[in-house]
Amino acid sequence: MNPPSTIAIDGPAASGKTTLALALARHLGYLYFDTGVMYRAVTLAALKRGIDINDDDAVSSTARTISVDVLPPTVDDGRPCTVLLDGEDVTWAIREPEIDAQVSIPSMYRGVREALTIIQRQIAARGEVVMVGRDIGTVVLPDADLKIYLDASVEERARRRWEENHLHGTDGSLEAVLDAMKNRDKLDSERDIAPLRPADDAVVIDNTNLSIPEVIEQVIQLIEGR
Ligand code: DC
């Protein structure tokens, strides 16, 4: 049986989507594409331009005018991909706590989502892609060949994000990360447009108590057993 050509991986922040998607993309020789970086790049662009993040029209128009490129890693510093915003390397800048705290706001705007969804569908139309996000299985690619929804407890996800932040020299307490994550979960899953939720035909995997290799193995078996 042929492997699925389009694979959608959705789930809340720090649920392990990136690690799983990168492993699958490598295993299958597919493109890895994290749509979250696009929402982050729009947020960074708006902040850099001094645009009020609560101004839907101004932020949506920013989303339509910026250029975001996602490339395979150009620097060997642990990055899963390189992100360019209007030609500038913003791979780590879009991971700063300030962006974490604000990114859910632009993600609520219809204009932002429409602009980014068009680009995401164009990339997926080429096939052989592992696309990661919140609404890939429900909105962006409702006909994806395989949909995975990865979940884990908010405490475990906050712990993972806090460890990750420390590796990159970002300060902050675990409590602050946990609070920010609870807030983002709420905004992502309660927004009107494309809220975070598993597609009806998604395979849901809770990996709170699973190791990374166990999750990867589970999904590869799923693909090979189809
Ligand atoms: O996966 P992430 O933490 O990099 O995503 C950043 C934010 O972008 C997240 O809070 C919600 C938003 N997002 C979204 O609304 N839809 C997507 N497909 C991907 C991300």
PDB file of N, CA, C and O and ligand atoms in Angstrom, residues 10 13-14 17 34-37 39-40 95 100 103-104 107 113 120 132-136 140 161 184 188 191 194, ligand 1:
ATOM      1  N   ASP A  10      -2.027  17.888  14.033  1.00  0.00           N
ATOM      2  CA  ASP A  10      -2.538  19.000  14.835  1.00  0.00           C
ATOM      3  C   ASP A  10      -2.418  18.676  16.315  1.00  0.00           C
ATOM      4  O   ASP A  10      -2.255  17.511  16.696  1.00  0.00           O
ATOM      5  N   ALA A  13       0.004  23.478  21.858  1.00  0.00           N
ATOM      6  CA  ALA A  13       1.416  23.868  21.948  1.00  0.00           C
ATOM      7  C   ALA A  13       2.217  22.828  22.729  1.00  0.00           C
ATOM      8  O   ALA A  13       1.730  22.293  23.734  1.00  0.00           O
ATOM      9  N   ALA A  14       3.427  22.551  22.256  1.00  0.00           N
ATOM     10  CA  ALA A  14       4.378  21.663  22.936  1.00  0.00           C
ATOM     11  C   ALA A  14       3.835  20.255  23.171  1.00  0.00           C
ATOM     12  O   ALA A  14       4.179  19.596  24.148  1.00  0.00           O
ATOM     13  N   LYS A  17       4.374  17.807  18.355  1.00  0.00           N
ATOM     14  CA  LYS A  17       4.057  17.768  16.917  1.00  0.00           C
ATOM     15  C   LYS A  17       5.317  17.886  16.050  1.00  0.00           C
ATOM     16  O   LYS A  17       5.474  17.154  15.084  1.00  0.00           O
ATOM     17  N   ASP A  34       5.766  23.510   9.145  1.00  0.00           N
ATOM     18  CA  ASP A  34       5.114  23.909  10.397  1.00  0.00           C
ATOM     19  C   ASP A  34       4.371  25.227  10.160  1.00  0.00           C
ATOM     20  O   ASP A  34       5.000  26.271  10.001  1.00  0.00           O
ATOM     21  N   THR A  35       3.045  25.177  10.144  1.00  0.00           N
ATOM     22  CA  THR A  35       2.270  26.384   9.832  1.00  0.00           C
ATOM     23  C   THR A  35       2.289  27.398  10.977  1.00  0.00           C
ATOM     24  O   THR A  35       2.027  28.582  10.757  1.00  0.00           O
ATOM     25  N   GLY A  36       2.612  26.949  12.191  1.00  0.00           N
ATOM     26  CA  GLY A  36       2.673  27.858  13.343  1.00  0.00           C
ATOM     27  C   GLY A  36       3.681  28.981  13.107  1.00  0.00           C
ATOM     28  O   GLY A  36       3.481  30.109  13.559  1.00  0.00           O
ATOM     29  N   VAL A  37       4.773  28.677  12.370  1.00  0.00           N
ATOM     30  CA  VAL A  37       5.797  29.715  12.154  1.00  0.00           C
ATOM     31  C   VAL A  37       5.211  30.877  11.356  1.00  0.00           C
ATOM     32  O   VAL A  37       5.664  32.018  11.496  1.00  0.00           O
ATOM     33  N   TYR A  39       2.061  32.089  11.587  1.00  0.00           N
ATOM     34  CA  TYR A  39       1.319  32.946  12.528  1.00  0.00           C
ATOM     35  C   TYR A  39       2.297  33.723  13.410  1.00  0.00           C
ATOM     36  O   TYR A  39       2.071  34.881  13.750  1.00  0.00           O
ATOM     37  N   ARG A  40       3.398  33.069  13.767  1.00  0.00           N
ATOM     38  CA  ARG A  40       4.418  33.736  14.581  1.00  0.00           C
ATOM     39  C   ARG A  40       5.076  34.864  13.794  1.00  0.00           C
ATOM     40  O   ARG A  40       5.343  35.945  14.329  1.00  0.00           O
ATOM     41  N   ARG A  95      10.333  32.695  18.451  1.00  0.00           N
ATOM     42  CA  ARG A  95      10.127  31.767  19.585  1.00  0.00           C
ATOM     43  C   ARG A  95      10.227  32.490  20.919  1.00  0.00           C
ATOM     44  O   ARG A  95      10.168  31.858  21.976  1.00  0.00           O
ATOM     45  N   ASP A 100       5.127  34.215  21.940  1.00  0.00           N
ATOM     46  CA  ASP A 100       4.263  33.182  22.542  1.00  0.00           C
ATOM     47  C   ASP A 100       3.016  33.815  23.158  1.00  0.00           C
ATOM     48  O   ASP A 100       1.903  33.319  23.010  1.00  0.00           O
ATOM     49  N   VAL A 103       0.781  35.598  20.027  1.00  0.00           N
ATOM     50  CA  VAL A 103       0.463  34.981  18.727  1.00  0.00           C
ATOM     51  C   VAL A 103      -0.989  34.513  18.596  1.00  0.00           C
ATOM     52  O   VAL A 103      -1.538  34.467  17.488  1.00  0.00           O
ATOM     53  N   SER A 104      -1.643  34.217  19.706  1.00  0.00           N
ATOM     54  CA  SER A 104      -3.035  33.761  19.608  1.00  0.00           C
ATOM     55  C   SER A 104      -3.962  34.867  19.109  1.00  0.00           C
ATOM     56  O   SER A 104      -5.048  34.567  18.616  1.00  0.00           O
ATOM     57  N   SER A 107      -3.940  35.034  15.317  1.00  0.00           N
ATOM     58  CA  SER A 107      -4.493  33.748  14.864  1.00  0.00           C
ATOM     59  C   SER A 107      -6.020  33.739  14.890  1.00  0.00           C
ATOM     60  O   SER A 107      -6.640  32.842  14.327  1.00  0.00           O
ATOM     61  N   ARG A 113      -5.991  34.394   8.802  1.00  0.00           N
ATOM     62  CA  ARG A 113      -6.132  32.953   8.545  1.00  0.00           C
ATOM     63  C   ARG A 113      -6.332  32.696   7.058  1.00  0.00           C
ATOM     64  O   ARG A 113      -5.769  31.749   6.503  1.00  0.00           O
ATOM     65  N   GLN A 120      -0.707  27.792   2.548  1.00  0.00           N
ATOM     66  CA  GLN A 120      -0.536  26.421   3.056  1.00  0.00           C
ATOM     67  C   GLN A 120      -1.120  25.399   2.076  1.00  0.00           C
ATOM     68  O   GLN A 120      -0.532  24.342   1.831  1.00  0.00           O
ATOM     69  N   VAL A 132       2.016  20.701   9.886  1.00  0.00           N
ATOM     70  CA  VAL A 132       1.760  20.760  11.327  1.00  0.00           C
ATOM     71  C   VAL A 132       1.017  22.028  11.693  1.00  0.00           C
ATOM     72  O   VAL A 132       1.335  23.100  11.167  1.00  0.00           O
ATOM     73  N   GLY A 133       0.035  21.954  12.582  1.00  0.00           N
ATOM     74  CA  GLY A 133      -0.654  23.176  13.010  1.00  0.00           C
ATOM     75  C   GLY A 133      -1.750  22.909  14.022  1.00  0.00           C
ATOM     76  O   GLY A 133      -1.615  22.055  14.917  1.00  0.00           O
ATOM     77  N   ARG A 134      -2.835  23.693  13.894  1.00  0.00           N
ATOM     78  CA  ARG A 134      -3.973  23.549  14.792  1.00  0.00           C
ATOM     79  C   ARG A 134      -5.235  23.142  14.025  1.00  0.00           C
ATOM     80  O   ARG A 134      -6.140  22.544  14.580  1.00  0.00           O
ATOM     81  N   ASP A 135      -5.290  23.552  12.737  1.00  0.00           N
ATOM     82  CA  ASP A 135      -6.513  23.386  11.940  1.00  0.00           C
ATOM     83  C   ASP A 135      -6.219  22.705  10.606  1.00  0.00           C
ATOM     84  O   ASP A 135      -6.952  22.871   9.655  1.00  0.00           O
ATOM     85  N   ILE A 136      -5.135  21.956  10.546  1.00  0.00           N
ATOM     86  CA  ILE A 136      -4.757  21.360   9.254  1.00  0.00           C
ATOM     87  C   ILE A 136      -5.786  20.278   8.865  1.00  0.00           C
ATOM     88  O   ILE A 136      -6.309  20.285   7.755  1.00  0.00           O
ATOM     89  N   VAL A 140      -7.597  23.390   6.762  1.00  0.00           N
ATOM     90  CA  VAL A 140      -6.629  23.598   5.658  1.00  0.00           C
ATOM     91  C   VAL A 140      -6.664  22.415   4.692  1.00  0.00           C
ATOM     92  O   VAL A 140      -6.805  22.590   3.482  1.00  0.00           O
ATOM     93  N   ARG A 161       8.192  22.830  27.286  1.00  0.00           N
ATOM     94  CA  ARG A 161       8.487  24.147  26.714  1.00  0.00           C
ATOM     95  C   ARG A 161       9.506  24.898  27.567  1.00  0.00           C
ATOM     96  O   ARG A 161      10.401  25.548  27.068  1.00  0.00           O
ATOM     97  N   ARG A 184      -3.000  30.288  26.263  1.00  0.00           N
ATOM     98  CA  ARG A 184      -2.964  30.076  24.817  1.00  0.00           C
ATOM     99  C   ARG A 184      -3.891  28.918  24.419  1.00  0.00           C
ATOM    100  O   ARG A 184      -4.607  28.994  23.416  1.00  0.00           O
ATOM    101  N   ASP A 188      -6.762  29.389  21.702  1.00  0.00           N
ATOM    102  CA  ASP A 188      -6.701  28.576  20.474  1.00  0.00           C
ATOM    103  C   ASP A 188      -7.945  27.700  20.320  1.00  0.00           C
ATOM    104  O   ASP A 188      -8.433  27.492  19.211  1.00  0.00           O
ATOM    105  N   ARG A 191     -11.577  30.063  20.014  1.00  0.00           N
ATOM    106  CA  ARG A 191     -11.805  31.106  19.006  1.00  0.00           C
ATOM    107  C   ARG A 191     -12.887  30.641  18.029  1.00  0.00           C
ATOM    108  O   ARG A 191     -13.126  29.438  17.838  1.00  0.00           O
ATOM    109  N   ALA A 194     -11.770  28.399  12.904  1.00  0.00           N
ATOM    110  CA  ALA A 194     -10.780  27.318  12.918  1.00  0.00           C
ATOM    111  C   ALA A 194     -10.216  27.035  14.315  1.00  0.00           C
ATOM    112  O   ALA A 194      -8.996  27.053  14.518  1.00  0.00           O
TER     113      ALA A 194
HETATM  114  O1   DC B   1       2.519  25.633  17.034  1.00  0.00           O
HETATM  115  P1   DC B   1       2.926  27.017  17.508  1.00  0.00           P
HETATM  116  O2   DC B   1       3.021  27.142  18.991  1.00  0.00           O
HETATM  117  O3   DC B   1       4.176  27.508  16.837  1.00  0.00           O
HETATM  118  O4   DC B   1       1.726  27.964  17.011  1.00  0.00           O
HETATM  119  C1   DC B   1       1.713  29.330  17.304  1.00  0.00           C
HETATM  120  C2   DC B   1       0.305  29.853  17.316  1.00  0.00           C
HETATM  121  O5   DC B   1      -0.195  29.901  15.977  1.00  0.00           O
HETATM  122  C3   DC B   1      -0.712  29.071  18.115  1.00  0.00           C
HETATM  123  O6   DC B   1      -0.945  29.661  19.361  1.00  0.00           O
HETATM  124  C4   DC B   1      -1.960  29.091  17.299  1.00  0.00           C
HETATM  125  C5   DC B   1      -1.533  29.526  15.947  1.00  0.00           C
HETATM  126  N1   DC B   1      -1.736  28.529  14.902  1.00  0.00           N
HETATM  127  C6   DC B   1      -2.972  28.433  14.353  1.00  0.00           C
HETATM  128  O7   DC B   1      -3.898  29.117  14.786  1.00  0.00           O
HETATM  129  N2   DC B   1      -3.193  27.600  13.309  1.00  0.00           N
HETATM  130  C7   DC B   1      -2.194  26.835  12.834  1.00  0.00           C
HETATM  131  N3   DC B   1      -2.428  26.025  11.795  1.00  0.00           N
HETATM  132  C8   DC B   1      -0.910  26.892  13.415  1.00  0.00           C
HETATM  133  C9   DC B   1      -0.710  27.745  14.472  1.00  0.00           C
END
